[in-house]
Amino acid sequence: MPPKKAQTKDFVVDKSTEPAAVSKEEPSTSKSNGTSKKRKAPAASGPNKVPRRSARSTPSAPVDVVKMLHFLLSPTSLDLCRPKDEIEDLKTRGAETKTYSTSTFTPFEELVCAVILSRPIGHMLGLRSIRTIFNAPYEFTTPKKIREAGNEGCREALDKARTQHRQRTAEELVLLADAVVNSLGYGDEDVSLERVREESEHDYEREREMLRKNVKGLGKTGLDIFARRIQGVWPKFYPFVDQRTLAAAEKLGLPGSAEELSDMLDEHWKKLDVKDIEAKDEEEKKRKAFVRILERAVGADLEGNVDSVKSEAA
């Protein structure tokens, strides 16, 4: 495990390196201030880091942070943090359906999600695409299944999802599966991405760079989405909050940096109900709780439900 409290610095990224179009989940304005992490400074070729505090305005009324954390971790908050389209879809598909909002994904599946969500599409379309390709009849949950489907099969699934940028996304999914087989994993059934960690010697910056170089369509936006989720099981990524999610957390009255949010979780940990979070030990459970808080916060913001969450939490 990493040291409990290492020095925290935040990334500041030159906007000139940003893509021309990004998804609604990660707008380009979220990247100008970079990401918030506690991490050693990267090599000179990486993004510059300087200490900073968020300049965003604070909520107009005080928020009981313990109540907010408790609410975001509870099942009660879920429907305020995901598209209504998903809620309706599950009435037909059933509770066992794999969804981005509720399911535990493998590292490979998280990488697939990051590629999809980094496309310039809305929250609802992104989650619908994920729900469609990971469930019957497609079940594109391994590199082998995506390669067997090919561009045509992936395009068919995305057509079924009624999303945008279908052809390009289909091509990128096949290229991702190829990259895992050839460079990032150990065969077409490997979903662990352990090769990435081993060849990068579990170094956060090197892992990100290895993924960026090998996965077409995975830029900073996609890498941030992947990092936000994977930190639950990859300790070197913890604590991480991308700028888009940080903005959402602050709207809910939560702290303005990854380090402060992590400290808050530590401080109030024993007061929180996390029995439903499966983990191999307490530290992994805490990281997974951190991920859930982030996902619920950004989901509520993307769905326009910040005020409802604050009201319900109170």
mmCIF file of C-alpha atoms in Angstrom:
data_model
loop_
_atom_site.group_PDB
_atom_site.id
_atom_site.type_symbol
_atom_site.label_atom_id
_atom_site.label_comp_id
_atom_site.label_asym_id
_atom_site.label_seq_id
_atom_site.Cartn_x
_atom_site.Cartn_y
_atom_site.Cartn_z
ATOM 1 C CA MET A 1 0.000 0.000 0.000
ATOM 2 C CA PRO A 2 1.195 3.601 -0.620
ATOM 3 C CA PRO A 3 2.199 5.819 2.326
ATOM 4 C CA LYS A 4 -0.832 7.007 4.182
ATOM 5 C CA LYS A 5 -0.317 10.715 3.587
ATOM 6 C CA ALA A 6 2.143 11.644 0.908
ATOM 7 C CA GLN A 7 2.582 15.181 -0.370
ATOM 8 C CA THR A 8 -0.375 16.341 -2.433
ATOM 9 C CA LYS A 9 0.050 18.334 -5.606
ATOM 10 C CA ASP A 10 -2.340 19.023 -8.414
ATOM 11 C CA PHE A 11 -1.834 18.736 -12.156
ATOM 12 C CA VAL A 12 -2.057 21.832 -14.322
ATOM 13 C CA VAL A 13 -2.310 21.000 -17.999
ATOM 14 C CA ASP A 14 -1.711 23.295 -20.961
ATOM 15 C CA LYS A 15 -4.988 23.629 -22.842
ATOM 16 C CA SER A 16 -3.158 23.469 -26.141
ATOM 17 C CA THR A 17 -2.821 19.721 -25.661
ATOM 18 C CA GLU A 18 -6.555 19.129 -25.295
ATOM 19 C CA PRO A 19 -8.694 17.413 -27.961
ATOM 20 C CA ALA A 20 -11.057 19.535 -30.000
ATOM 21 C CA ALA A 21 -14.124 17.710 -28.693
ATOM 22 C CA VAL A 22 -14.741 15.917 -25.432
ATOM 23 C CA SER A 23 -17.713 14.193 -23.832
ATOM 24 C CA LYS A 24 -20.253 15.892 -21.655
ATOM 25 C CA GLU A 25 -18.912 13.933 -18.723
ATOM 26 C CA GLU A 26 -15.473 15.538 -19.065
ATOM 27 C CA PRO A 27 -15.800 19.003 -20.666
ATOM 28 C CA SER A 28 -12.636 20.751 -21.783
ATOM 29 C CA THR A 29 -13.077 23.404 -19.105
ATOM 30 C CA SER A 30 -12.525 20.745 -16.449
ATOM 31 C CA LYS A 31 -9.045 20.062 -17.721
ATOM 32 C CA SER A 32 -7.568 23.528 -17.559
ATOM 33 C CA ASN A 33 -6.930 23.091 -13.845
ATOM 34 C CA GLY A 34 -5.808 19.486 -14.224
ATOM 35 C CA THR A 35 -6.394 16.706 -11.718
ATOM 36 C CA SER A 36 -5.980 16.426 -7.981
ATOM 37 C CA LYS A 37 -3.755 13.677 -6.569
ATOM 38 C CA LYS A 38 -1.084 13.023 -3.988
ATOM 39 C CA ARG A 39 1.810 11.826 -6.050
ATOM 40 C CA LYS A 40 5.496 12.438 -6.662
ATOM 41 C CA ALA A 41 6.224 14.906 -9.451
ATOM 42 C CA PRO A 42 6.332 13.224 -12.881
ATOM 43 C CA ALA A 43 9.188 13.338 -15.329
ATOM 44 C CA ALA A 44 9.836 16.594 -17.191
ATOM 45 C CA SER A 45 7.824 15.365 -20.168
ATOM 46 C CA GLY A 46 4.678 14.990 -18.049
ATOM 47 C CA PRO A 47 2.215 17.679 -16.966
ATOM 48 C CA ASN A 48 3.501 20.431 -14.702
ATOM 49 C CA LYS A 49 2.289 20.319 -11.107
ATOM 50 C CA VAL A 50 1.829 23.185 -8.705
ATOM 51 C CA PRO A 51 0.009 23.357 -5.361
ATOM 52 C CA ARG A 52 -3.404 24.867 -5.720
ATOM 53 C CA ARG A 53 -6.824 25.169 -4.165
ATOM 54 C CA SER A 54 -10.028 25.255 -6.119
ATOM 55 C CA ALA A 55 -11.323 28.702 -6.973
ATOM 56 C CA ARG A 56 -14.920 27.564 -7.301
ATOM 57 C CA SER A 57 -17.571 29.087 -5.135
ATOM 58 C CA THR A 58 -18.721 27.214 -2.056
ATOM 59 C CA PRO A 59 -22.342 26.225 -1.450
ATOM 60 C CA SER A 60 -24.600 29.006 -0.218
ATOM 61 C CA ALA A 61 -25.630 26.988 2.826
ATOM 62 C CA PRO A 62 -23.488 24.743 5.054
ATOM 63 C CA VAL A 63 -23.628 21.031 4.301
ATOM 64 C CA ASP A 64 -23.407 18.320 6.953
ATOM 65 C CA VAL A 65 -20.607 16.344 5.330
ATOM 66 C CA VAL A 66 -21.262 13.201 7.342
ATOM 67 C CA LYS A 67 -24.863 13.157 6.165
ATOM 68 C CA MET A 68 -23.735 13.838 2.603
ATOM 69 C CA LEU A 69 -21.197 10.995 2.634
ATOM 70 C CA HIS A 70 -23.732 8.656 4.209
ATOM 71 C CA PHE A 71 -26.355 9.548 1.594
ATOM 72 C CA LEU A 72 -24.015 9.185 -1.395
ATOM 73 C CA LEU A 73 -22.906 5.765 -0.152
ATOM 74 C CA SER A 74 -26.470 4.579 0.372
ATOM 75 C CA PRO A 75 -28.759 2.900 -2.204
ATOM 76 C CA THR A 76 -31.193 5.782 -1.702
ATOM 77 C CA SER A 77 -28.995 8.176 -3.674
ATOM 78 C CA LEU A 78 -28.576 5.936 -6.716
ATOM 79 C CA ASP A 79 -31.580 7.004 -8.771
ATOM 80 C CA LEU A 80 -30.603 10.664 -8.414
ATOM 81 C CA CYS A 81 -27.170 9.875 -9.833
ATOM 82 C CA ARG A 82 -27.967 7.955 -13.016
ATOM 83 C CA PRO A 83 -30.088 8.612 -16.105
ATOM 84 C CA LYS A 84 -33.823 7.943 -15.953
ATOM 85 C CA ASP A 85 -33.290 5.954 -19.146
ATOM 86 C CA GLU A 86 -31.266 3.413 -17.130
ATOM 87 C CA ILE A 87 -33.895 3.156 -14.412
ATOM 88 C CA GLU A 88 -36.573 2.408 -16.998
ATOM 89 C CA ASP A 89 -34.362 -0.017 -18.914
ATOM 90 C CA LEU A 90 -33.707 -2.100 -15.795
ATOM 91 C CA LYS A 91 -37.428 -2.664 -15.328
ATOM 92 C CA THR A 92 -37.283 -4.726 -18.517
ATOM 93 C CA ARG A 93 -33.775 -6.161 -18.295
ATOM 94 C CA GLY A 94 -33.878 -7.089 -14.623
ATOM 95 C CA ALA A 95 -31.814 -6.329 -11.533
ATOM 96 C CA GLU A 96 -28.918 -8.579 -12.595
ATOM 97 C CA THR A 97 -28.109 -6.363 -15.565
ATOM 98 C CA LYS A 98 -24.533 -5.056 -15.628
ATOM 99 C CA THR A 99 -24.524 -1.277 -15.379
ATOM 100 C CA TYR A 100 -21.847 1.371 -14.973
ATOM 101 C CA SER A 101 -23.776 2.742 -11.992
ATOM 102 C CA THR A 102 -23.947 -0.423 -9.898
ATOM 103 C CA SER A 103 -21.723 -3.240 -11.186
ATOM 104 C CA THR A 104 -18.176 -4.197 -10.303
ATOM 105 C CA PHE A 105 -16.186 -4.244 -13.543
ATOM 106 C CA THR A 106 -12.885 -5.887 -14.399
ATOM 107 C CA PRO A 107 -9.963 -3.594 -15.304
ATOM 108 C CA PHE A 108 -10.507 -4.495 -18.960
ATOM 109 C CA GLU A 109 -14.185 -3.516 -18.743
ATOM 110 C CA GLU A 110 -13.230 -0.262 -17.029
ATOM 111 C CA LEU A 111 -10.877 0.482 -19.926
ATOM 112 C CA VAL A 112 -13.673 -0.201 -22.426
ATOM 113 C CA CYS A 113 -15.914 2.181 -20.458
ATOM 114 C CA ALA A 114 -13.216 4.855 -20.464
ATOM 115 C CA VAL A 115 -12.931 4.658 -24.259
ATOM 116 C CA ILE A 116 -16.707 4.944 -24.677
ATOM 117 C CA LEU A 117 -17.176 7.761 -22.153
ATOM 118 C CA SER A 118 -14.326 9.803 -23.589
ATOM 119 C CA ARG A 119 -16.249 10.148 -26.855
ATOM 120 C CA PRO A 120 -18.173 13.456 -27.269
ATOM 121 C CA ILE A 121 -21.530 12.010 -26.217
ATOM 122 C CA GLY A 122 -23.886 12.655 -23.323
ATOM 123 C CA HIS A 123 -24.057 10.813 -20.000
ATOM 124 C CA MET A 124 -27.221 8.911 -20.911
ATOM 125 C CA LEU A 125 -25.860 7.684 -24.264
ATOM 126 C CA GLY A 126 -22.547 6.662 -22.746
ATOM 127 C CA LEU A 127 -24.151 4.584 -20.007
ATOM 128 C CA ARG A 128 -26.654 3.098 -22.432
ATOM 129 C CA SER A 129 -23.801 2.037 -24.724
ATOM 130 C CA ILE A 130 -22.007 0.345 -21.821
ATOM 131 C CA ARG A 131 -25.196 -1.365 -20.683
ATOM 132 C CA THR A 132 -25.846 -2.650 -24.195
ATOM 133 C CA ILE A 133 -22.430 -4.068 -25.034
ATOM 134 C CA PHE A 134 -21.836 -5.749 -21.661
ATOM 135 C CA ASN A 135 -25.168 -7.562 -21.505
ATOM 136 C CA ALA A 136 -26.889 -10.189 -23.654
ATOM 137 C CA PRO A 137 -26.871 -10.765 -26.524
ATOM 138 C CA TYR A 138 -23.463 -9.088 -26.981
ATOM 139 C CA GLU A 139 -21.547 -9.500 -23.705
ATOM 140 C CA PHE A 140 -18.331 -7.885 -24.949
ATOM 141 C CA THR A 141 -16.550 -8.456 -21.632
ATOM 142 C CA THR A 142 -13.235 -9.903 -22.886
ATOM 143 C CA PRO A 143 -10.816 -9.014 -25.679
ATOM 144 C CA LYS A 144 -11.698 -12.331 -27.337
ATOM 145 C CA LYS A 145 -15.406 -11.537 -27.564
ATOM 146 C CA ILE A 146 -14.776 -8.095 -29.032
ATOM 147 C CA ARG A 147 -12.319 -9.470 -31.592
ATOM 148 C CA GLU A 148 -14.745 -12.209 -32.570
ATOM 149 C CA ALA A 149 -17.488 -9.613 -33.072
ATOM 150 C CA GLY A 150 -15.176 -7.404 -35.117
ATOM 151 C CA ASN A 151 -16.037 -3.941 -36.361
ATOM 152 C CA GLU A 152 -19.353 -5.125 -37.757
ATOM 153 C CA GLY A 153 -20.506 -6.786 -34.533
ATOM 154 C CA CYS A 154 -19.441 -3.851 -32.383
ATOM 155 C CA ARG A 155 -21.189 -1.452 -34.738
ATOM 156 C CA GLU A 156 -24.366 -3.551 -34.505
ATOM 157 C CA ALA A 157 -24.297 -3.351 -30.708
ATOM 158 C CA LEU A 158 -23.773 0.406 -30.772
ATOM 159 C CA ASP A 159 -26.594 0.759 -33.288
ATOM 160 C CA LYS A 160 -28.796 -1.089 -30.812
ATOM 161 C CA ALA A 161 -27.723 1.376 -28.130
ATOM 162 C CA ARG A 162 -28.853 4.264 -30.380
ATOM 163 C CA THR A 163 -25.729 6.225 -29.534
ATOM 164 C CA GLN A 164 -23.485 8.529 -31.581
ATOM 165 C CA HIS A 165 -20.101 8.083 -33.293
ATOM 166 C CA ARG A 166 -20.874 4.387 -33.710
ATOM 167 C CA GLN A 167 -18.445 3.468 -36.454
ATOM 168 C CA ARG A 168 -15.452 5.186 -34.895
ATOM 169 C CA THR A 169 -16.242 3.790 -31.447
ATOM 170 C CA ALA A 170 -16.640 0.282 -32.892
ATOM 171 C CA GLU A 171 -13.235 0.553 -34.543
ATOM 172 C CA GLU A 172 -11.664 1.790 -31.331
ATOM 173 C CA LEU A 173 -13.140 -1.113 -29.335
ATOM 174 C CA VAL A 174 -11.572 -3.638 -31.713
ATOM 175 C CA LEU A 175 -8.250 -1.803 -31.591
ATOM 176 C CA LEU A 176 -8.464 -1.803 -27.784
ATOM 177 C CA ALA A 177 -9.002 -5.573 -27.732
ATOM 178 C CA ASP A 178 -6.033 -6.012 -30.077
ATOM 179 C CA ALA A 179 -3.877 -3.802 -27.854
ATOM 180 C CA VAL A 180 -4.706 -5.849 -24.766
ATOM 181 C CA VAL A 181 -3.802 -9.082 -26.552
ATOM 182 C CA ASN A 182 -0.587 -7.694 -28.031
ATOM 183 C CA SER A 183 0.715 -5.221 -25.450
ATOM 184 C CA LEU A 184 -1.401 -4.771 -22.321
ATOM 185 C CA GLY A 185 -2.452 -8.263 -21.272
ATOM 186 C CA TYR A 186 -1.610 -11.946 -21.428
ATOM 187 C CA GLY A 187 -3.912 -13.327 -24.102
ATOM 188 C CA ASP A 188 -7.413 -12.744 -25.392
ATOM 189 C CA GLU A 189 -9.129 -13.929 -22.201
ATOM 190 C CA ASP A 190 -7.061 -11.751 -19.851
ATOM 191 C CA VAL A 191 -9.132 -8.994 -18.266
ATOM 192 C CA SER A 192 -6.822 -8.107 -15.379
ATOM 193 C CA LEU A 193 -4.415 -5.754 -17.211
ATOM 194 C CA GLU A 194 -1.758 -6.972 -14.770
ATOM 195 C CA ARG A 195 0.814 -6.761 -17.547
ATOM 196 C CA VAL A 196 0.407 -2.985 -17.505
ATOM 197 C CA ARG A 197 1.139 -2.847 -13.793
ATOM 198 C CA GLU A 198 4.031 -5.273 -13.926
ATOM 199 C CA GLU A 199 5.816 -3.719 -16.890
ATOM 200 C CA SER A 200 5.317 -0.250 -15.390
ATOM 201 C CA GLU A 201 6.584 -1.513 -12.024
ATOM 202 C CA HIS A 202 3.358 -0.270 -10.440
ATOM 203 C CA ASP A 203 4.310 3.335 -11.162
ATOM 204 C CA TYR A 204 1.237 5.521 -11.669
ATOM 205 C CA GLU A 205 2.671 7.823 -14.325
ATOM 206 C CA ARG A 206 4.192 4.963 -16.330
ATOM 207 C CA GLU A 207 0.929 3.008 -16.212
ATOM 208 C CA ARG A 208 -0.990 5.970 -17.595
ATOM 209 C CA GLU A 209 1.595 6.499 -20.316
ATOM 210 C CA MET A 210 1.577 2.835 -21.314
ATOM 211 C CA LEU A 211 -2.196 2.904 -21.672
ATOM 212 C CA ARG A 212 -2.139 6.175 -23.597
ATOM 213 C CA LYS A 213 0.406 4.914 -26.091
ATOM 214 C CA ASN A 214 -1.343 1.625 -26.758
ATOM 215 C CA VAL A 215 -5.052 2.477 -26.739
ATOM 216 C CA LYS A 216 -6.344 4.515 -29.678
ATOM 217 C CA GLY A 217 -8.894 7.091 -28.603
ATOM 218 C CA LEU A 218 -7.737 7.147 -24.977
ATOM 219 C CA GLY A 219 -6.484 10.645 -24.233
ATOM 220 C CA LYS A 220 -6.351 12.540 -20.963
ATOM 221 C CA THR A 221 -10.134 12.502 -20.577
ATOM 222 C CA GLY A 222 -10.349 8.734 -20.918
ATOM 223 C CA LEU A 223 -7.327 8.176 -18.694
ATOM 224 C CA ASP A 224 -8.914 10.323 -15.982
ATOM 225 C CA ILE A 225 -12.166 8.360 -16.181
ATOM 226 C CA PHE A 226 -10.212 5.103 -15.950
ATOM 227 C CA ALA A 227 -8.118 6.372 -13.022
ATOM 228 C CA ARG A 228 -11.191 7.573 -11.132
ATOM 229 C CA ARG A 229 -12.684 4.090 -11.219
ATOM 230 C CA ILE A 230 -9.645 1.810 -11.076
ATOM 231 C CA GLN A 231 -8.254 3.338 -7.881
ATOM 232 C CA GLY A 232 -10.629 1.091 -5.979
ATOM 233 C CA VAL A 233 -8.447 -1.914 -6.838
ATOM 234 C CA TRP A 234 -5.159 -0.310 -7.975
ATOM 235 C CA PRO A 235 -3.805 1.379 -4.812
ATOM 236 C CA LYS A 236 -1.152 3.449 -6.609
ATOM 237 C CA PHE A 237 -3.915 5.516 -8.229
ATOM 238 C CA TYR A 238 -5.438 6.512 -4.865
ATOM 239 C CA PRO A 239 -6.565 9.168 -4.060
ATOM 240 C CA PHE A 240 -7.492 10.579 -7.452
ATOM 241 C CA VAL A 241 -10.174 13.068 -8.470
ATOM 242 C CA ASP A 242 -10.425 14.497 -11.990
ATOM 243 C CA GLN A 243 -11.471 18.141 -12.356
ATOM 244 C CA ARG A 244 -14.972 17.384 -13.661
ATOM 245 C CA THR A 245 -15.769 15.215 -10.658
ATOM 246 C CA LEU A 246 -14.085 17.611 -8.252
ATOM 247 C CA ALA A 247 -16.384 20.386 -9.443
ATOM 248 C CA ALA A 248 -19.403 18.150 -8.803
ATOM 249 C CA ALA A 249 -18.187 17.194 -5.326
ATOM 250 C CA GLU A 250 -17.700 20.842 -4.401
ATOM 251 C CA LYS A 251 -21.251 21.652 -5.491
ATOM 252 C CA LEU A 252 -22.383 19.105 -2.908
ATOM 253 C CA GLY A 253 -20.326 20.804 -0.201
ATOM 254 C CA LEU A 254 -17.485 18.284 -0.203
ATOM 255 C CA PRO A 255 -13.778 19.244 -0.088
ATOM 256 C CA GLY A 256 -11.884 20.814 -2.968
ATOM 257 C CA SER A 257 -9.067 18.295 -3.393
ATOM 258 C CA ALA A 258 -8.499 14.546 -3.526
ATOM 259 C CA GLU A 259 -6.360 14.690 -0.396
ATOM 260 C CA GLU A 260 -8.970 16.568 1.636
ATOM 261 C CA LEU A 261 -11.759 14.269 0.513
ATOM 262 C CA SER A 262 -9.653 11.235 1.408
ATOM 263 C CA ASP A 263 -8.908 12.749 4.831
ATOM 264 C CA MET A 264 -12.602 13.405 5.379
ATOM 265 C CA LEU A 265 -13.449 9.817 4.551
ATOM 266 C CA ASP A 266 -10.797 8.623 7.032
ATOM 267 C CA GLU A 267 -12.091 10.951 9.732
ATOM 268 C CA HIS A 268 -15.707 9.807 9.490
ATOM 269 C CA TRP A 269 -15.146 6.225 8.329
ATOM 270 C CA LYS A 270 -16.546 4.517 11.433
ATOM 271 C CA LYS A 271 -19.780 6.497 11.155
ATOM 272 C CA LEU A 272 -20.519 5.316 7.602
ATOM 273 C CA ASP A 273 -22.495 2.272 6.525
ATOM 274 C CA VAL A 274 -20.381 0.438 3.944
ATOM 275 C CA LYS A 275 -21.421 -3.153 4.627
ATOM 276 C CA ASP A 276 -22.560 -3.646 1.031
ATOM 277 C CA ILE A 277 -19.132 -2.798 -0.435
ATOM 278 C CA GLU A 278 -17.214 -6.011 -1.115
ATOM 279 C CA ALA A 279 -13.455 -5.803 -0.620
ATOM 280 C CA LYS A 280 -10.538 -7.976 0.428
ATOM 281 C CA ASP A 281 -9.574 -5.679 3.321
ATOM 282 C CA GLU A 282 -10.525 -2.418 5.024
ATOM 283 C CA GLU A 283 -8.225 -0.266 2.908
ATOM 284 C CA GLU A 284 -9.680 -1.577 -0.348
ATOM 285 C CA LYS A 285 -13.175 -1.036 1.022
ATOM 286 C CA LYS A 286 -12.247 2.563 1.812
ATOM 287 C CA ARG A 287 -10.908 3.128 -1.703
ATOM 288 C CA LYS A 288 -14.047 1.606 -3.217
ATOM 289 C CA ALA A 289 -16.204 3.837 -1.007
ATOM 290 C CA PHE A 290 -14.200 6.807 -2.272
ATOM 291 C CA VAL A 291 -14.928 5.744 -5.859
ATOM 292 C CA ARG A 292 -18.639 5.399 -5.116
ATOM 293 C CA ILE A 293 -18.763 8.873 -3.613
ATOM 294 C CA LEU A 294 -17.089 10.315 -6.703
ATOM 295 C CA GLU A 295 -19.326 8.447 -9.134
ATOM 296 C CA ARG A 296 -22.498 9.459 -7.326
ATOM 297 C CA ALA A 297 -21.343 13.077 -7.098
ATOM 298 C CA VAL A 298 -20.533 13.445 -10.794
ATOM 299 C CA GLY A 299 -23.626 11.479 -11.772
ATOM 300 C CA ALA A 300 -25.887 13.763 -9.759
ATOM 301 C CA ASP A 301 -24.304 16.804 -11.369
ATOM 302 C CA LEU A 302 -24.570 15.411 -14.907
ATOM 303 C CA GLU A 303 -28.220 14.575 -14.314
ATOM 304 C CA GLY A 304 -28.973 18.033 -12.882
ATOM 305 C CA ASN A 305 -29.861 16.643 -9.455
ATOM 306 C CA VAL A 306 -27.388 18.446 -7.184
ATOM 307 C CA ASP A 307 -30.088 20.343 -5.309
ATOM 308 C CA SER A 308 -32.170 17.195 -4.877
ATOM 309 C CA VAL A 309 -29.183 15.304 -3.468
ATOM 310 C CA LYS A 310 -28.451 18.123 -1.019
ATOM 311 C CA SER A 311 -32.065 18.207 0.052
ATOM 312 C CA GLU A 312 -32.318 14.427 0.507
ATOM 313 C CA ALA A 313 -28.975 14.243 2.331
ATOM 314 C CA ALA A 314 -30.070 16.896 4.798
#
